[in-house]
Structures are given as structure tokens and as C-alpha cells.
Coordinates of C-alpha atoms in Angstrom, one line a residue:
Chain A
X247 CA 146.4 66.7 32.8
X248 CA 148.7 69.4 33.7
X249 CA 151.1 69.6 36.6
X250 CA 153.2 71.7 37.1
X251 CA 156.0 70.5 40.2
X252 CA 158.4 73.0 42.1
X253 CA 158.7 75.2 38.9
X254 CA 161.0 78.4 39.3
X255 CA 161.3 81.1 37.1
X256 CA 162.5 84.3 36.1
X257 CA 161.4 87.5 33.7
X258 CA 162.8 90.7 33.4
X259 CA 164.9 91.9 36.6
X260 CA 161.6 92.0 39.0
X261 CA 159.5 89.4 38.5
X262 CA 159.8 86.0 39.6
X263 CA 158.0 83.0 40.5
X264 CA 159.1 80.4 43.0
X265 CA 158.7 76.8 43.6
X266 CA 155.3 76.8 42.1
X267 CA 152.9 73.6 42.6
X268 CA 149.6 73.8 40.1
X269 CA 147.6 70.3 39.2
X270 CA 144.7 70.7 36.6
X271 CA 142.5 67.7 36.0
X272 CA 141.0 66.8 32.8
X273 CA 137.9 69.3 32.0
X274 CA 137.8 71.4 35.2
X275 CA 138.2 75.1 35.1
X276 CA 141.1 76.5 37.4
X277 CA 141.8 79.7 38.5
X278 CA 145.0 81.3 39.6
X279 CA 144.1 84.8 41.5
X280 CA 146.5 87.4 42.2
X281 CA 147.2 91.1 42.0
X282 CA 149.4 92.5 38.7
X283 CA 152.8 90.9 39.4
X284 CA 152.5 88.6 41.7
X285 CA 153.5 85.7 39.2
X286 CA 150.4 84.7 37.5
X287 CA 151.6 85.3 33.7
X288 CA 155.0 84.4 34.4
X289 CA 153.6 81.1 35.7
X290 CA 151.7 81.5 32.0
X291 CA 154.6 82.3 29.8
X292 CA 156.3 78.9 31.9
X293 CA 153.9 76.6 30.5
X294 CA 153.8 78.2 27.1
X295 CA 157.5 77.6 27.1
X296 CA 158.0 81.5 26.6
X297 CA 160.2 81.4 29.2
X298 CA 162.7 78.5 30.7
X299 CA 162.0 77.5 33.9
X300 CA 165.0 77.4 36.0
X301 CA 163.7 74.7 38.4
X302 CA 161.1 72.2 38.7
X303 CA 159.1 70.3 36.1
X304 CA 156.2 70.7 33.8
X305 CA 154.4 67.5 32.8
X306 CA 151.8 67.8 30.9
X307 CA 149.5 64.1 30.1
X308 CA 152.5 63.1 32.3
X309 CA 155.1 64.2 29.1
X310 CA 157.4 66.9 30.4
X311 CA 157.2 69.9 28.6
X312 CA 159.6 72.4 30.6
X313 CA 162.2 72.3 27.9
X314 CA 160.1 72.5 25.3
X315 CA 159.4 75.1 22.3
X316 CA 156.6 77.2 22.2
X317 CA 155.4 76.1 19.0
X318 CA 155.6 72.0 19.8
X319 CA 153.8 73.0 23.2
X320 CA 151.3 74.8 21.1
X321 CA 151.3 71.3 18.7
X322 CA 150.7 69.3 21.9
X323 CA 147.7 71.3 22.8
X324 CA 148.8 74.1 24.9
X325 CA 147.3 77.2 24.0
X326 CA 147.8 80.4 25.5
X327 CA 145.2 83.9 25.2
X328 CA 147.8 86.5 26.5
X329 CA 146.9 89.6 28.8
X330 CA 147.8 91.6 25.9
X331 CA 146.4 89.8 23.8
X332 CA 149.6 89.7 21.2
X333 CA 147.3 89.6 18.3
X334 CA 148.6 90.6 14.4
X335 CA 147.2 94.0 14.6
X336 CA 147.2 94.9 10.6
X337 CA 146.0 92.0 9.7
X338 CA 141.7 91.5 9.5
X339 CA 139.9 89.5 11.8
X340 CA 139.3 86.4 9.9
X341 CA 143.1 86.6 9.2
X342 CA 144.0 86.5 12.7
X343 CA 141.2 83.6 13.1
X344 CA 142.8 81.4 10.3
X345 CA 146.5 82.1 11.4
X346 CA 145.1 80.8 15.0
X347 CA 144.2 77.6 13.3
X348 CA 148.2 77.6 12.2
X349 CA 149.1 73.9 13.5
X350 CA 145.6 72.3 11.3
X351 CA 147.0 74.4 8.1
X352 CA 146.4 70.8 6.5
X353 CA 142.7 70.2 7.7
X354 CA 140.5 73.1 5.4
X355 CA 137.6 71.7 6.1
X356 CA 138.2 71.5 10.4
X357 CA 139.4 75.2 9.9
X358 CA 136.1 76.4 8.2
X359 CA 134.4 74.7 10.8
X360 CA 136.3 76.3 13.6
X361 CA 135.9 79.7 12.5
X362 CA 131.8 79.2 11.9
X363 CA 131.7 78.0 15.4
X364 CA 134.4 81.4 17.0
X365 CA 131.8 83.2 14.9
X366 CA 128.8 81.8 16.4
X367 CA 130.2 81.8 19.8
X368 CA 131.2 86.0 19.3
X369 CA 129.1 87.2 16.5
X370 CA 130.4 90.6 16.8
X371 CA 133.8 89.0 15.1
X372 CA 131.8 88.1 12.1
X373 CA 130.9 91.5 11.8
X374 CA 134.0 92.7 12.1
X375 CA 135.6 89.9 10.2
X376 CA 136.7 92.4 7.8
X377 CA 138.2 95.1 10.1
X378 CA 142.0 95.2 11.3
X379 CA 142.1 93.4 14.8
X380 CA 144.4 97.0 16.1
X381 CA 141.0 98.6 15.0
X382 CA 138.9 96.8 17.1
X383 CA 137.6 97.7 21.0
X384 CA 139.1 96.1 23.6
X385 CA 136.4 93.9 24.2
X386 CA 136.4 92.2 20.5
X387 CA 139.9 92.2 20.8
X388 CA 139.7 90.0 23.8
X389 CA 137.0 87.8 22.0
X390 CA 139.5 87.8 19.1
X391 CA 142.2 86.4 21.2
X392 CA 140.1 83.7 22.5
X393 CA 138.9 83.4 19.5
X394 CA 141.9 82.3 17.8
X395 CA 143.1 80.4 20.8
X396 CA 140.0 78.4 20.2
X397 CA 141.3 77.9 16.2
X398 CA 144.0 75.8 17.7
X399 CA 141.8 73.5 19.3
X400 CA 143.7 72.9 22.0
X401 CA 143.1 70.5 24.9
X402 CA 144.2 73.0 27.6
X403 CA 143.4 76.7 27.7
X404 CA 145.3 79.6 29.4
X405 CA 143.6 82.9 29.7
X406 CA 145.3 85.7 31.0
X407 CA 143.2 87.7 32.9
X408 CA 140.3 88.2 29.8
X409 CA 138.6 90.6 32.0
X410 CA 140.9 92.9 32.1
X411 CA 139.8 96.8 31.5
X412 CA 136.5 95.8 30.3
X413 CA 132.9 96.9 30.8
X414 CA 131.1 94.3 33.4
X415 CA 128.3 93.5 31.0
X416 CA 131.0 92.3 28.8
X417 CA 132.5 90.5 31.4
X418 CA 129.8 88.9 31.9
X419 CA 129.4 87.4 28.7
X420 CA 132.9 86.9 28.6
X421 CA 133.0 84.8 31.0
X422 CA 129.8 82.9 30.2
X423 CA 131.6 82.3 26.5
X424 CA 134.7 80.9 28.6
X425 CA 132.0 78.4 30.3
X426 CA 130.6 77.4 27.0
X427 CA 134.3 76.4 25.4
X428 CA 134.7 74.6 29.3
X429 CA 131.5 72.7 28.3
X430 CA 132.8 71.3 24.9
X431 CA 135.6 69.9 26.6
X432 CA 138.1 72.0 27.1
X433 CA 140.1 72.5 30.1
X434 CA 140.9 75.9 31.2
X435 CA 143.3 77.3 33.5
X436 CA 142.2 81.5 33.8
X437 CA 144.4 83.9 35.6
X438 CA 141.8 86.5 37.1
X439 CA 141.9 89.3 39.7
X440 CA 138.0 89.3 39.3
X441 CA 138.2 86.5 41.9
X442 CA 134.2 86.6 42.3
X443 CA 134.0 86.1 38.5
X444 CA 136.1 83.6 38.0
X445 CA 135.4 81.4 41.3
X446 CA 131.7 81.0 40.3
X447 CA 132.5 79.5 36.7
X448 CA 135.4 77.3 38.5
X449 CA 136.3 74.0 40.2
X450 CA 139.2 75.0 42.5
X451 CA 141.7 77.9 42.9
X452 CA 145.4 78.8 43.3
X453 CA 146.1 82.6 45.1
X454 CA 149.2 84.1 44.1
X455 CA 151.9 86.3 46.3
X456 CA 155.0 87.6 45.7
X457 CA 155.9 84.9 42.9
X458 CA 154.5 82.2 45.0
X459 CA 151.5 80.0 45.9
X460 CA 150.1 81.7 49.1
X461 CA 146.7 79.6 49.3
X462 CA 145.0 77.2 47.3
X463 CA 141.6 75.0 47.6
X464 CA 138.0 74.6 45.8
X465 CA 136.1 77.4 44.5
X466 CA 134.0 77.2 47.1
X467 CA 136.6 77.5 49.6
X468 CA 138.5 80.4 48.6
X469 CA 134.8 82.0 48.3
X470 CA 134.1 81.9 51.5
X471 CA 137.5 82.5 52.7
X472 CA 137.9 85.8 54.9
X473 CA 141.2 86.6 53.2
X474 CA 140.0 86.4 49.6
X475 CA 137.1 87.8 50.3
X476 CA 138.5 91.0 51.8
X477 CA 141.5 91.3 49.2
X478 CA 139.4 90.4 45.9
X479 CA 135.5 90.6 46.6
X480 CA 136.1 93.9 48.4
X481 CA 133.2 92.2 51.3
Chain B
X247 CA 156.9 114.1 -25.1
X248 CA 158.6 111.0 -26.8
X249 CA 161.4 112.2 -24.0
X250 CA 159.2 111.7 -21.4
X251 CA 157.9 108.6 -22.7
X252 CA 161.6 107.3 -22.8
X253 CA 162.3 108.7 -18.9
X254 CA 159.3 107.2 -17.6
X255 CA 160.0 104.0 -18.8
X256 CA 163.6 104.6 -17.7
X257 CA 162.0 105.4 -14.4
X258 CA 159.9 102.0 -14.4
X259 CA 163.1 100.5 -15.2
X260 CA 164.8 101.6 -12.3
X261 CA 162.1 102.0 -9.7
X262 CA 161.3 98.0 -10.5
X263 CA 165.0 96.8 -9.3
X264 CA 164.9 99.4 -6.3
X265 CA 161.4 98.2 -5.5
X266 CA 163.4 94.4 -5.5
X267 CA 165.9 95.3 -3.1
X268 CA 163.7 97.4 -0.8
X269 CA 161.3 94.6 -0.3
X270 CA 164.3 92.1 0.8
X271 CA 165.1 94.9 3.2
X272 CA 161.9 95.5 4.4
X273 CA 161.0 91.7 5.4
X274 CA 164.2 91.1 7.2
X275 CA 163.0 94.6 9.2
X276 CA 160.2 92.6 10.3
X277 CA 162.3 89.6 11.6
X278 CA 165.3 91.7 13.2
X279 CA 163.5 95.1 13.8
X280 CA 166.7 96.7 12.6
X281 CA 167.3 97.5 8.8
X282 CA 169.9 95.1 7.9
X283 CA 172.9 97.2 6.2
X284 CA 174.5 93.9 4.9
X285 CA 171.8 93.7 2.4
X286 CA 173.6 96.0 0.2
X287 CA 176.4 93.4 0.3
X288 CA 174.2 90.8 -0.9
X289 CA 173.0 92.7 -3.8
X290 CA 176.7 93.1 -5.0
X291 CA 177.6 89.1 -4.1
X292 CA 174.6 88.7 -6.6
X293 CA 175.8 90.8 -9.1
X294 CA 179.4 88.9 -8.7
X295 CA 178.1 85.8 -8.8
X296 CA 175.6 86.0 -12.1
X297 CA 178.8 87.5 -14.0
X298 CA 181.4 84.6 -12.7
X299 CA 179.1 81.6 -13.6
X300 CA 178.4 83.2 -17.1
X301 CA 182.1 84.2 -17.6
X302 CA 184.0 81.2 -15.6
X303 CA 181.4 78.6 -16.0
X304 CA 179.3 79.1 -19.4
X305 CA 176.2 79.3 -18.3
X306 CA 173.2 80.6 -20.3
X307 CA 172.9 84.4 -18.1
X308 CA 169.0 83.2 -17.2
X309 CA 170.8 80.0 -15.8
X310 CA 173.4 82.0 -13.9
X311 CA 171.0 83.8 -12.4
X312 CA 169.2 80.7 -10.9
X313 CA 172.6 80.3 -9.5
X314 CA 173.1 83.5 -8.1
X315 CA 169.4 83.2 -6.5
X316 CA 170.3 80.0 -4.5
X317 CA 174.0 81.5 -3.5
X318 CA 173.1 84.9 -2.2
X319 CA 169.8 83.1 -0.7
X320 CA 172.0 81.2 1.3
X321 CA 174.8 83.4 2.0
X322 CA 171.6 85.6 3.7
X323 CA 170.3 82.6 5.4
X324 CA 173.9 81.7 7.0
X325 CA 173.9 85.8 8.0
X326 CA 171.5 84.7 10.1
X327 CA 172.3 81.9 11.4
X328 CA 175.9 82.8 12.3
X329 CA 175.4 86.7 13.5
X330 CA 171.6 88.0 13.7
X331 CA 170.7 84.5 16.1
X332 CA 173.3 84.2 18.1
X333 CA 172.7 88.6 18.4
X334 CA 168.8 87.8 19.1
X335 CA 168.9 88.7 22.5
X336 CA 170.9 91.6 22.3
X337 CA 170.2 95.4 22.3
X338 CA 169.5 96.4 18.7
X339 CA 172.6 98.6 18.5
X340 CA 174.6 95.3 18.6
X341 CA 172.5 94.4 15.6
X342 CA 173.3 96.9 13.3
X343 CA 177.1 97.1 14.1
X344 CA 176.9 93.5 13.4
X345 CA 175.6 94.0 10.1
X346 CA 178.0 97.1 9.1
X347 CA 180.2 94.7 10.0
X348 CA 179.3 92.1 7.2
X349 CA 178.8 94.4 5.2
X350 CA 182.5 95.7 5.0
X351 CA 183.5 91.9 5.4
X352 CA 181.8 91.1 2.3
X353 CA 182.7 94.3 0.0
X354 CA 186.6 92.9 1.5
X355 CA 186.1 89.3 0.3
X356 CA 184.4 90.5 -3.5
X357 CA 187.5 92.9 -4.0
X358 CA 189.9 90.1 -2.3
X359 CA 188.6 87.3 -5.1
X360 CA 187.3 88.9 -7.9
X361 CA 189.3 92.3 -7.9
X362 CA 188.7 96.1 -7.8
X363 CA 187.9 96.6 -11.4
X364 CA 184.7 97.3 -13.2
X365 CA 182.9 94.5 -14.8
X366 CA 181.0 94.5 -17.6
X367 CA 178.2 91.9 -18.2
X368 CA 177.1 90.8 -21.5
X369 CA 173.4 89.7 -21.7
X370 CA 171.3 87.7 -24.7
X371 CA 169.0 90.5 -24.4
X372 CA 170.8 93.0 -25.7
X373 CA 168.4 93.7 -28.8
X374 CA 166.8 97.0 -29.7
X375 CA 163.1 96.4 -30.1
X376 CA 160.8 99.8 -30.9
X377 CA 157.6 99.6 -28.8
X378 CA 154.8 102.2 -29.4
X379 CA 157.4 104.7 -30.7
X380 CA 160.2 104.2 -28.0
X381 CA 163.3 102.8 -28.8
X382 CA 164.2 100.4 -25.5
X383 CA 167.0 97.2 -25.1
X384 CA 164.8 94.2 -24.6
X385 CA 166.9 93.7 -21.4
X386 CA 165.1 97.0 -20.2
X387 CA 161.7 95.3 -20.8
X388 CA 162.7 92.0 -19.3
X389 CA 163.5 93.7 -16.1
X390 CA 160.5 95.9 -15.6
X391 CA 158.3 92.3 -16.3
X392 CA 160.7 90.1 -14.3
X393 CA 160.1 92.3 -11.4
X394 CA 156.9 93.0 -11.5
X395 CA 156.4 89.1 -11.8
X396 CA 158.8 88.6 -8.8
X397 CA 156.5 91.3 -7.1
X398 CA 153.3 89.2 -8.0
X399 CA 154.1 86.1 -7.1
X400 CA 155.9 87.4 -3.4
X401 CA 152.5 89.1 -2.8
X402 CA 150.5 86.3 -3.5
X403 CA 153.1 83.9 -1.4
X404 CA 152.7 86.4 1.7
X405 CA 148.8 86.9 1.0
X406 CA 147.7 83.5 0.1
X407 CA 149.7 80.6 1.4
X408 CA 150.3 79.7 5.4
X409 CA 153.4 79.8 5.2
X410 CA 153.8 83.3 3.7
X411 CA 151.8 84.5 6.3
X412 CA 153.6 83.4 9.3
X413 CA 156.1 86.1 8.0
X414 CA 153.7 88.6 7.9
X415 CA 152.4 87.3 11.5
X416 CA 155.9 87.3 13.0
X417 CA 156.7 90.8 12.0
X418 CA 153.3 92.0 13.4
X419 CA 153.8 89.6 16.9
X420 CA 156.8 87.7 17.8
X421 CA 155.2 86.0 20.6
X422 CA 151.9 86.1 19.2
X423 CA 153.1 83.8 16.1
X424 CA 154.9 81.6 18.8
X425 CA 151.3 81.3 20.4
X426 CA 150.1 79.9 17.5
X427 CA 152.3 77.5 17.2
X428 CA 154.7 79.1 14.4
X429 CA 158.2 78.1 14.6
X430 CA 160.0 81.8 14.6
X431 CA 163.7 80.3 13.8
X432 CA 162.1 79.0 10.5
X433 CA 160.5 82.0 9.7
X434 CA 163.0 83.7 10.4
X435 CA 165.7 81.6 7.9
X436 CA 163.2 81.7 5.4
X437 CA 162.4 85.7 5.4
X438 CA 166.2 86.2 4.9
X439 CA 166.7 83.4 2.0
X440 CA 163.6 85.4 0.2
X441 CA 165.7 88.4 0.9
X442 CA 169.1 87.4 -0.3
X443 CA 166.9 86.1 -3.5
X444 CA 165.3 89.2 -4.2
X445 CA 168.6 91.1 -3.7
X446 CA 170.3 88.7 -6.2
X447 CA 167.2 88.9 -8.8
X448 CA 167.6 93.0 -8.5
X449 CA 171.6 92.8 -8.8
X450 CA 171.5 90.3 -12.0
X451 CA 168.8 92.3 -13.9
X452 CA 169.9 95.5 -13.1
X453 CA 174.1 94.3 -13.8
X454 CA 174.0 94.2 -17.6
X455 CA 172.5 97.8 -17.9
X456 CA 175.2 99.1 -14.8
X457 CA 178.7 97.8 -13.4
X458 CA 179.6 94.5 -11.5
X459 CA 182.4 96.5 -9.0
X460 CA 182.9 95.6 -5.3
X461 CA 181.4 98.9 -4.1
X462 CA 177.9 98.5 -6.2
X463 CA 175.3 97.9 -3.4
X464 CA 176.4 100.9 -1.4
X465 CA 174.3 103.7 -3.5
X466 CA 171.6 100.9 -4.0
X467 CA 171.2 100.4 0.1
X468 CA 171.2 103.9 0.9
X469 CA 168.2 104.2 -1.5
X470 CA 166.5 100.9 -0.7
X471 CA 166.7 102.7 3.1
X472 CA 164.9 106.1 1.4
X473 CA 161.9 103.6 0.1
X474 CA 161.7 101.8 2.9
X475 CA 161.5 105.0 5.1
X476 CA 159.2 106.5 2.4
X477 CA 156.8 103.6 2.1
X478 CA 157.0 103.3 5.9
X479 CA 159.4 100.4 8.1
X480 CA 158.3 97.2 7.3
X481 CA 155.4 97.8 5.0
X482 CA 155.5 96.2 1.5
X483 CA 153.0 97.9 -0.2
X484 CA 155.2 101.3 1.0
X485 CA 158.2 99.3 -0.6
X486 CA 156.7 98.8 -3.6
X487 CA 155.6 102.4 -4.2
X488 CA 158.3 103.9 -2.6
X489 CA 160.5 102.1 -5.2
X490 CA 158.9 103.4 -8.3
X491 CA 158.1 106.4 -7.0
X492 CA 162.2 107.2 -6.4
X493 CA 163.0 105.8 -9.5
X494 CA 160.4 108.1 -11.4
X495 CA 161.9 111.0 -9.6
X496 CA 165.2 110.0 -10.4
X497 CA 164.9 109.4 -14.2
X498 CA 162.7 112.4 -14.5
X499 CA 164.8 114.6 -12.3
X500 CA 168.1 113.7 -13.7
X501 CA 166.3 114.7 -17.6
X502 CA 164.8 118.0 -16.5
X503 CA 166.9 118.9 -13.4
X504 CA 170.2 117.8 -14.0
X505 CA 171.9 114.5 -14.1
X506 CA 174.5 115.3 -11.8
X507 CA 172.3 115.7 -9.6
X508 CA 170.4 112.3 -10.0
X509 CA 172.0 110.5 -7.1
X510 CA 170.9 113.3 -4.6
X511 CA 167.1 113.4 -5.7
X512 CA 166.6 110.4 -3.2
X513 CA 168.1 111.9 -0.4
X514 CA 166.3 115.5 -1.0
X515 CA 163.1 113.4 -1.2
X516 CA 164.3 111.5 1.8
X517 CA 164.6 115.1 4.1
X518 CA 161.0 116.3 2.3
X519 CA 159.4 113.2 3.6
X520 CA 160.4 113.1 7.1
X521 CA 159.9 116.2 7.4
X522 CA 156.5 116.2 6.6
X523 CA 155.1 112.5 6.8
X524 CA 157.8 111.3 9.7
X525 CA 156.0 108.4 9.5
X526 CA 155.9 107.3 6.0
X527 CA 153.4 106.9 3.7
X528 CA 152.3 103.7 4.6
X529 CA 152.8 103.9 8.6
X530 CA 153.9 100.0 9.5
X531 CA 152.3 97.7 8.6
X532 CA 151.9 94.4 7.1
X533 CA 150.9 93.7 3.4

């Protein structure tokens, strides 16, 4: 579905990512683990055409995408969750819902729907659906995010890191929420340093370096692999 | 108390055309992050045009100012296209030279075609109508209800339609509206042709009552950048208010003060504000 071939890239003065090799089959959860900067979100903001790759190729349903805008990648069914989440922080939550259904402005009726079911899949956003996403916890913020990445109905999913600073109960159910949108038929490809986490919901995984690929294989794999294990299970 | 009847609706008056030009400024300051000192420049081109297609080309003034709406909203959109996006990735300083820039370019041009002189413009509404004891030129009431129509309709445009939105959504998160699949150039070309409107809409109302002269949008920016500082960067609500509450002060000062002193009421009310609400009264935000 996605495959991304020998893709270089560059953000800021620091960070880079280097002939980068990343296939994602229809339906599977995929994981890319790494520590902060080692090139996972730049590999993100790639795909989601944030950011020009300077090498390499993107195809995605074998259409390249590597020189296109953000929003037609969005239109194609790329949809990213950030790591900070870039949500519209005065506006309410059901506003940042409906503005995450943007690209099915035309279908009402498909956008009602989506929001019952982001509201039956977090409740806590329908309570809050009122409130100013910047009000919110970090943990409904997160749900938010995903929330209105879900609005788009995209084919393919990237989350950045959704565990990030938050409680491990909610992690938990984060994760078991990302597992639920997997089921309905999305892919996803997750950027994680809570490698345990992450593995256990997914098919395979990529391990980031230094802006490059340093290991890849199946969840089960990487699990049990002494290096992963020591540098993200902590066993 | 008929006097202060009179000054507060001179104040409405007044506050409704600054409130016009603050909220052009304040939804470019969303796009470019910078307030956009060409804007004054527009108001005046606005003013210029609405007096040359009623003088050279005999239009009806309503007509003219149709005119001047499309003009100025393209002249605004061309801004863009030809200086702020080329600028985009640039260091914000960049920015506002640029603008200065366009701004003296402009005020250059409107002396270079249409002469240093003062202009007067005639309007059909010129009539003296008594309402509840005041004495007011129907061209004073057509402004306060043209704006706050104008105002109405914008709010429900940026509240109520997708599209309005995505201007509310790009100046809250760039990259967040590109996530959702929002198409920033357009928004972008879009926010300044409602701008360049809105300034034209303000200069045309507000020309009959004033001057058409080159140099006509520089007291008008300075004070559109008081409101906007007042009512806090970006927020329209805080545009709004900060609007009517400057031109309230203003006609109120300049009766029980002094109306020398009318011009610097903004600025003193400027220094007050900062210096206790640095923020403004509506910190940023959206509508």
C-alpha cells in the first residue's frame, strides 16, 4: 500500500533521514521505533508531504506521492496525527472534529456519522465536545487528534508517538482504541518509543538510528531481539 | 444630553469603519503572523477608486463601490501573491519591510495618477433625517448599518461555512489545517481578498464624511494597529470591540477633552492598555 524507496530528507539544520526503505501492506499495523530524533517524524512529515524529500520515492497504491501537496496527500487518504498534536486550540472539540472531516465537507450525513462513531470510540470527547481543544489534558488532546484524523477517513494512518507523556492506564486504552480503528480497516503506521506497547498491537517493525533504518523484521522478532529489548523494554 | 446622544452616535459611526479595517488587518495577521502595514494603502486605493468610477465613469456611488470592493480585493490578493509568498519562508522582519515597502509604493502611485490634492466625494445620501431627537446625514446611518451588516455576515461566513473556517483553522495551525487536507495557498488568497474588501467597504463609507488624499490610510492604520493590539493579535471579536470602543473614546474625548486632542486619544489608550493588559483584551484567539 505504502512504500516508501531510498527516501532522503532534510528538517531544520540537525535532523535528517537517509535512504530510508519502509513497505506497509494493506491492513497491518507497523511500527517505526526510535529514540527523539532519530528520524521517525521526519520520515512522518515525508509522507505527509510536509517536507520534500530530496531523494528516493514515495508510492503510495503504487501512485508516487513524493512531490505531492499536503492537502491532495490528505485527499488520497494519507492522514497524519502529529506528535504535537497541531490541533486548532480555540476552537471546541466538535469544531476540531468537523474541520477533521474537511475533505467530505460535501457528505453531512458521512460526517455526522463519523463524529458519533470518534465519540463512541473516546466518550470523554463528547463530554468535552463543548470545551476548547488548548483546554483539554493531554490525554483528550491525543484522543482529539486521532479523533479528527479518524474524521478524514483515511485509508492509511500515521501516528506520532500517541503515547507520548501520558499516564499508562491511558496508554493502555490508547492503544487498545488504535487496535479498534486497525480492526475496521485501517492501516496504521505508529511511530513509538514504547516499543513493548506498540510491538504487541503490531505486525512487523522498523528501528530507527541516526536518520536511518538500523533494523527491521516482525513484531515478534524485534521482541525477542536482545538489542530492542535492552534499548526499549529496559529487560 | 442631546450632546452626548449626538457623540455617541458619532462614536458608533466612527468605531464601525475602524472596526472594518481592523478586522481586514487582523485576518491577514493570522495568515502572515505579521501586521500587514500595506493595508493602510489599501484603504486609501479604496477610497481612490470609489471617487474615480463615480467622477470619471458615472456610476451610481453604491455601484462604485462594488467596483472598488473587487479592485482593492484584488490588488490585496496580488500583494500576496507577488510579495508575502514568495517572502513565506523568510524571517518575519523581511515581512514587514516588505509591506512598508508597498505601502510607500502605493501612497507613490495614488499621488503619481490621481494627484496630491484633497478630494471631495459627493454621496446620494446626503439627506438630514431627525431620528429620536438627533439630527444625523443619512450617510451616517448607512454606514453604522452597512458595517454592522458587513460584520454579520463575515462572522457568520467564518462561524458557519467550511470554508470560513479553514481561515480560522489556518491561523490557529498552519500545519494542522494542511493535515486536514486544507489547501493553505487558497486560504491564504482568500483571507487577503476579504481584507482588501473590508478595507475598500471602510474607505468608501467612511470617504464622503472625510477626504480622498493620498496620505488617508496612514492615521487609519496606526489606529486599526491600536484595536487590533487592544482586542488582542488576531482575535476578531477583540477587533470588533476594540473598534468601537476607540471610536467611542475618540468622539467622546474630542467633545469633553478637547478636539485637538482627538487623534492622540488612541495612542494614550494604546500606552494604558499595554501597560496594564500587555496581552489584550481578548488574548489571541480565533472567533
Amino acid at each position: 500500500m505504502l512504500k516508501i524507496d531510498g527516501v532522503s530528507a532534510k528538517y531544520g539544520k540537525y535532523l535528517s533521514i537517509k535512504d530510508i526503505n519502509i513497505d506497509v501492506v494493506e491492513g497491518e499495523i507497523v511500527v517505526l521505533l526510535g529514540a527523539n530524533g532519530a528520524g521517525k517524524s521526519t520520515t512522518f512529515k515525508t509522507i505527509s508531504g510536509l517536507l520534500k524529500a530530496t531523494s528516493g520515492k514515495i508510492l503510495f497504491n503504487d501512485v508516487p506521492i513524493h512531490q505531492t501537496a499536503p492537502e491532495k496527500i490528505v485527499q488520497m487518504g494519507i492522514v497524519q496525527c502529529a506528535e504535537d498534536r497541531k490541533l486548532f486550540p480555540y476552537m471546541n472539540v466538535e469544531q476540531n472534529l468537523m474541520m477533521g472531516g474537511y475533505i467530505h465537507r460535501k457528505r453531512k450525513a458521512q460526517l455526522k456519522q463519523s463524529l458519533n462513531d470518534v465519540f463512541e470510540l473516546f466518550p470523554i470527547l463528547y463530554e468535552k465536545r463543548n470545551e476548547a481543544a488548548g483546554l483539554l489534558s493531554g490525554g483528550q488532546q491525543q484522543m482529539l487528534a486521532i479523533g479528527r484524523a479518524y474524521m478524514a477517513k483515511p485509508k492509511l494512518m500515521l501516528l506520532d508517538e500517541p503515547s507520548i507523556g501520558l499516564a499508562p492506564l491511558i496508554v493502555e486504552q490508547m492503544f487498545e482504541s488504535i487496535k479498534n480503528i486497525n480492526q475496521e480497516g485501517t492501516t496504521i503506521l505508529l511511530a513509538e518509543q514504547n516499543a513493548f506497547a506498540a510491538l504487541s498491537i503490531a505486525k512487523k517493525g522498523y528501528v530507527f538510528e541516526n536518520g536511518q533504518i538500523a533494523l527491521q523484521g516482525t513484531a515478534d522478532e524485534l521482541l525477542s531481539n536482545q538489542e530492542v529489548r535492552k534499548a526499549y523494554i529496559g529487560a | 444630553m442631546e450632546l452626548l446622544m449626538q457623540q455617541l452616535f458619532n462614536g458608533l459611526t466612527i468605531g464601525s469603519v475602524y472596526a472594518l479595517v481592523a478586522l481586514g488587518l487582523t485576518l491577514v495577521y493570522g495568515i502572515l503572523h505579521i501586521p500587514n502595514f500595506a493595508h493602510g494603502a489599501l484603504y486609501m486605493v479604496g477610497g481612490y477608486i470609489t471617487l474615480i468610477m463615480m467622477t470619471e465613469a458615472g456610476l451610481h456611488y453604491i455601484l462604485a463601490m462594488v467596483v472598488s470592493i473587487c479592485v482593492v480585493g484584488l490588488l490585496s490578493v496580488l500583494m500576496e501573491r507577488l510579495v508575502f509568498y514568495p517572502l513565506r519562508h523568510s524571517p518575519p522582519i523581511q515581512d514587514k519591510v516588505a509591506a512598508i515597502g508597498i505601502l510607500l509604493f502605493l501612497e507613490a502611485l495614488a499621488q503619481f495618477i490621481w494627484g496630491a490634492d484633497y478630494r471631495q466625494m459627493s454621496t446620494p445620501f446626503g439627506q438630514v433625517v431627525e431620528v429620536f431627537g438627533l439630527t444625523l446625514t443619512l450617510q451616517r446611518i448607512l454606514i453604522v448599518f452597512a458595517a454592522i451588516a458587513v460584520m454579520i455576515l463575515l462572522y457568520w461566513f467564518l462561524k458557519k461555512t467550511f470554508t470560513g473556517r479553514t481561515i480560522i483553522a489556518m491561523a490557529q495551525n498552519r500545519e494542522g489545517a494542511q493535515l486536514v487536507g486544507i489547501n493553505t495557498h487558497k486560504v491564504a488568497i482568500l483571507t487577503f481578498f476579504i481584507a482588501g474588501a473590508l478595507a475598500a467597504i471602510g474607505a468608501s463609507l467612511t470617504s464622503p464624511i472625510n477626504l480622498v488624499f493620498p496620505g488617508m490610510g496612514h492615521l487609519v492604520i496606526l489606529k486599526a494597529f491600536v484595536i487590533i493590539i487592544i482586542g488582542g493579535m488576531g482575535s476578531i471579536p477583540g477587533a470588533i470591540l476594540g473598534g468601537y470602543i476607540l471610536g467611542f473614546t475618540e468622539s467622546l474625548g474630542a467633545t469633553y477633552l478637547s478636539a485637538d486632542y482627538k487623534d492622540i486619544i488612541a495612542f494614550v489608550l494604546l500606552i494604558l492598555i499595554l501597560s496594564i493588559k500587555p496581552q489584550g483584551i481578548f488574548s489571541k484567539g480565533g472567533v
